[in-house]
Coordinates of C-alpha atoms in Angstrom, one line a residue:
Chain A
M1 CA 111.2 -91.3 -128.3
I2 CA 109.4 -88.2 -129.6
G3 CA 107.8 -89.9 -132.5
A4 CA 106.3 -92.6 -130.3
T5 CA 103.1 -90.8 -129.3
T6 CA 102.3 -88.4 -132.2
A7 CA 98.8 -88.4 -133.4
A8 CA 99.8 -89.9 -136.8
Y9 CA 101.5 -92.8 -135.1
L10 CA 98.6 -93.5 -132.9
A11 CA 96.2 -93.2 -135.8
R12 CA 98.2 -95.7 -137.8
R13 CA 98.4 -98.0 -134.8
A14 CA 94.7 -97.8 -134.3
A15 CA 94.1 -98.6 -138.0
Q16 CA 96.4 -101.5 -137.8
Q17 CA 94.7 -102.8 -134.7
E18 CA 91.4 -102.6 -136.4
R19 CA 92.8 -104.5 -139.4
V20 CA 94.1 -107.2 -137.0
R21 CA 90.8 -107.5 -135.3
I22 CA 88.9 -107.9 -138.5
L23 CA 91.5 -110.4 -139.8
Y24 CA 91.2 -112.4 -136.6
R25 CA 87.4 -112.4 -136.9
R26 CA 87.4 -113.6 -140.5
A27 CA 90.1 -116.2 -139.8
L28 CA 88.1 -117.5 -136.8
K29 CA 85.0 -117.8 -138.9
D30 CA 87.0 -119.5 -141.6
T31 CA 88.4 -122.0 -139.1
L32 CA 84.9 -122.8 -138.0
N33 CA 83.9 -123.4 -141.7
W34 CA 86.8 -125.8 -142.2
A35 CA 86.6 -127.6 -138.8
V36 CA 83.0 -128.3 -138.4
H37 CA 83.2 -130.5 -135.4
R38 CA 83.5 -128.5 -132.2
H39 CA 86.5 -130.2 -130.7
L40 CA 88.5 -129.8 -133.8
F41 CA 87.5 -126.2 -134.0
Y42 CA 88.6 -125.5 -130.5
Q43 CA 92.1 -126.9 -131.2
D44 CA 92.4 -124.9 -134.4
A45 CA 91.1 -121.8 -132.8
S46 CA 93.7 -122.1 -130.0
D47 CA 96.4 -122.5 -132.7
L48 CA 95.2 -119.4 -134.5
R49 CA 95.2 -117.5 -131.3
E50 CA 98.8 -118.6 -130.5
K51 CA 99.9 -117.3 -133.9
F52 CA 98.3 -113.9 -133.2
E53 CA 99.7 -113.8 -129.7
A54 CA 103.2 -114.6 -130.8
N55 CA 103.4 -111.4 -132.8
K56 CA 101.7 -109.3 -130.2
H57 CA 104.7 -107.3 -129.0
V58 CA 106.0 -106.0 -132.3
E59 CA 106.4 -102.2 -132.2
D60 CA 107.7 -101.3 -135.6
L61 CA 104.9 -100.0 -137.9
D62 CA 106.3 -101.3 -141.2
T63 CA 106.9 -104.8 -139.8
I64 CA 103.3 -104.8 -138.5
D65 CA 102.0 -103.8 -141.9
K66 CA 104.0 -106.6 -143.6
M67 CA 102.7 -109.1 -141.0
I68 CA 99.1 -108.0 -141.5
A69 CA 99.5 -108.2 -145.3
A70 CA 101.0 -111.7 -144.9
G71 CA 98.2 -112.7 -142.6
E72 CA 95.6 -111.5 -145.1
A73 CA 97.3 -113.4 -147.9
T74 CA 97.2 -116.6 -145.8
Y75 CA 93.6 -115.9 -145.1
N76 CA 92.7 -115.5 -148.7
K77 CA 94.6 -118.6 -149.6
W78 CA 92.7 -120.7 -147.0
R79 CA 89.2 -119.3 -147.5
H80 CA 86.5 -121.9 -147.6
P81 CA 84.7 -122.3 -150.9
D82 CA 81.3 -122.8 -149.3
P83 CA 81.2 -120.9 -146.1
Y84 CA 78.3 -121.1 -143.7
I85 CA 76.3 -117.9 -143.9
V86 CA 73.3 -117.3 -141.8
P87 CA 70.2 -117.9 -144.1
W88 CA 68.8 -114.4 -144.1
A89 CA 72.1 -112.7 -144.6
P90 CA 73.5 -111.8 -148.1
G91 CA 74.8 -115.0 -149.6
G92 CA 72.6 -117.2 -147.5
S93 CA 69.8 -119.4 -148.7
K94 CA 66.9 -117.2 -147.6
F95 CA 68.3 -113.9 -148.7
T96 CA 65.7 -112.0 -150.8
R97 CA 63.6 -115.1 -151.0
N98 CA 60.3 -113.8 -149.7
P99 CA 60.6 -110.0 -149.7
V100 CA 58.0 -108.1 -147.7
P101 CA 55.1 -107.1 -150.1
P102 CA 54.8 -103.4 -150.7
S103 CA 52.6 -101.5 -148.3
G104 CA 49.1 -100.8 -149.3
I105 CA 48.6 -104.2 -150.9
E106 CA 46.4 -106.4 -148.8
I107 CA 44.7 -109.7 -149.4
V108 CA 40.9 -109.7 -149.1
Y109 CA 39.7 -112.9 -147.5
D110 CA 36.3 -113.4 -148.9
Y111 CA 36.7 -117.1 -149.7
G112 CA 35.0 -116.9 -153.1
K113 CA 31.9 -115.1 -151.8
E114 CA 30.1 -113.6 -154.8
D115 CA 28.9 -110.1 -154.7
N116 CA 25.2 -110.9 -155.2
D117 CA 24.9 -113.3 -152.2
Chain B
M1 CA 22.4 -139.4 -148.2
A2 CA 19.3 -139.0 -146.0
L3 CA 20.9 -141.3 -143.4
R4 CA 24.0 -139.1 -143.4
A5 CA 21.9 -136.0 -142.9
A6 CA 20.0 -137.6 -140.1
V7 CA 23.1 -138.7 -138.4
L8 CA 24.7 -135.3 -138.7
R9 CA 21.6 -133.7 -137.3
H10 CA 21.9 -135.7 -134.2
I11 CA 25.5 -135.1 -133.6
R12 CA 26.1 -131.9 -131.8
L13 CA 29.4 -130.4 -130.7
P14 CA 29.5 -128.8 -127.2
V15 CA 29.5 -125.1 -127.5
Q16 CA 32.2 -123.5 -125.4
T17 CA 30.8 -120.7 -123.4
L18 CA 32.9 -117.9 -122.1
T19 CA 33.5 -117.9 -118.4
A20 CA 32.1 -115.2 -116.2
T21 CA 35.3 -113.3 -116.2
G22 CA 35.4 -113.2 -120.0
S23 CA 38.3 -115.6 -120.7
R24 CA 41.1 -114.4 -122.9
P25 CA 41.3 -116.3 -126.2
Q26 CA 45.0 -117.0 -125.5
P27 CA 44.8 -120.5 -123.9
Q28 CA 42.5 -121.8 -126.6
W29 CA 45.0 -120.8 -129.3
S30 CA 48.0 -122.1 -127.5
F31 CA 48.1 -125.3 -129.5
L32 CA 47.9 -123.3 -132.8
R33 CA 51.1 -122.1 -134.1
L34 CA 50.7 -118.6 -135.5
F35 CA 52.9 -118.5 -138.6
S36 CA 53.6 -114.8 -138.5
S37 CA 57.3 -114.1 -138.1
H38 CA 56.8 -110.7 -136.7
D39 CA 55.7 -111.4 -133.2
D40 CA 58.6 -113.5 -132.0
H41 CA 60.9 -110.6 -131.1
L42 CA 62.9 -111.4 -128.0
T43 CA 62.1 -109.6 -124.8
K44 CA 64.8 -107.5 -123.3
E45 CA 65.2 -109.8 -120.3
E46 CA 65.7 -112.8 -122.5
V47 CA 68.3 -111.0 -124.5
I48 CA 70.1 -109.8 -121.3
D49 CA 70.0 -113.3 -119.8
R50 CA 71.3 -115.0 -122.8
V51 CA 74.1 -112.4 -123.4
L52 CA 75.2 -112.7 -119.8
D53 CA 75.2 -116.5 -120.0
V54 CA 77.4 -116.4 -123.1
V55 CA 79.8 -113.9 -121.4
K56 CA 79.9 -115.9 -118.2
S57 CA 80.7 -119.2 -119.9
F58 CA 83.8 -117.6 -121.6
P59 CA 86.8 -119.3 -120.0
K60 CA 88.8 -116.2 -119.3
V61 CA 86.0 -114.4 -117.6
D62 CA 85.2 -114.4 -113.9
P63 CA 81.4 -115.0 -113.8
S64 CA 80.8 -113.1 -110.6
K65 CA 81.9 -109.8 -112.2
V66 CA 79.6 -110.0 -115.1
T67 CA 76.7 -107.4 -115.0
P68 CA 74.6 -106.0 -117.9
D69 CA 76.7 -102.9 -118.2
V70 CA 80.2 -104.4 -117.9
H71 CA 82.9 -103.3 -120.4
F72 CA 84.8 -106.2 -121.8
Q73 CA 88.3 -104.7 -121.9
K74 CA 88.1 -102.2 -119.0
D75 CA 86.1 -104.1 -116.4
L76 CA 86.8 -107.7 -117.3
G77 CA 90.4 -107.2 -118.3
L78 CA 90.0 -108.9 -121.7
D79 CA 92.1 -108.5 -124.8
S80 CA 90.8 -107.1 -128.1
L81 CA 91.1 -110.6 -129.6
D82 CA 89.0 -111.9 -126.7
N83 CA 86.5 -109.2 -127.6
V84 CA 86.3 -110.6 -131.1
E85 CA 85.8 -114.1 -129.7
I86 CA 82.9 -112.9 -127.5
V87 CA 81.2 -111.2 -130.4
M88 CA 81.5 -114.4 -132.4
A89 CA 80.0 -116.4 -129.6
L90 CA 77.1 -113.9 -129.4
E91 CA 76.7 -114.2 -133.2
E92 CA 76.4 -118.0 -132.8
E93 CA 74.1 -117.8 -129.9
F94 CA 71.6 -115.5 -131.6
K95 CA 72.1 -116.8 -135.2
L96 CA 73.0 -113.3 -136.3
E97 CA 75.4 -112.1 -139.0
I98 CA 77.0 -108.9 -137.8
P99 CA 79.0 -107.0 -140.4
D100 CA 82.7 -106.6 -139.6
K101 CA 82.6 -102.9 -138.9
E102 CA 79.7 -103.2 -136.5
A103 CA 81.2 -106.1 -134.7
D104 CA 84.4 -104.1 -134.2
K105 CA 82.4 -101.5 -132.3
I106 CA 80.8 -103.9 -129.8
D107 CA 82.9 -103.3 -126.8
S108 CA 80.6 -103.8 -123.8
C109 CA 77.6 -105.8 -122.6
N110 CA 75.5 -102.7 -123.0
L111 CA 76.3 -102.3 -126.7
A112 CA 75.8 -106.0 -127.3
I113 CA 72.4 -106.1 -125.6
E114 CA 71.3 -103.0 -127.5
Y115 CA 72.5 -104.2 -130.8
I116 CA 70.9 -107.6 -130.4
Y117 CA 67.6 -106.3 -129.1
N118 CA 67.3 -103.9 -132.0
H119 CA 68.2 -106.4 -134.6
P120 CA 65.1 -107.6 -136.4
M121 CA 66.4 -111.1 -137.1
A122 CA 67.7 -111.9 -133.6
G123 CA 66.9 -115.5 -132.7

């Protein structure tokens, strides 16, 4: 097929692949948020992987787009309300808690020593 | 009060003298935890060891093929979804939060080691 390997087709496929990867990443993190215990997470992660693998061989661009949109809708529906975020990352508990003091400010450790001692 | 002063005058603590070689202060402070958070950056060997351990314990990977400059999809024959899983495992190992766009670009052990080594919050 002549249209099979044009640059636009490849670019669209690459964009779709990137969307799929990011969706898989977010879905996997979400699965970990919901299934905190490791053995449950492994089972759920395998199921998620099966779902992605089942649609691996679709070639038609529009079908792929629709599947990605459906996948993102499912992901948005199942998003955890209180996801685990690493503490120092935006949304975590330590974020902007103790910012680095501006440079040029320093603490003078004189322990209350008076000037006329 | 005077008794206390007398007792204190008689109690002496042994003074630690430096050895002839001029001992480093390091062993004396080893029981003290320095509370600065800026001197606990990982060394490069530690990062490499831990990254390789994570990659080797991935079930679809043959441990004997893993070297510090192996490419996940070309050398180890993994899938792009496997790539995503490895990056997630590395995030969990080093307690990092990698943004989605950056995580997509990590394709090989080299990139992973570089990214983690240059990350200020890598644990």
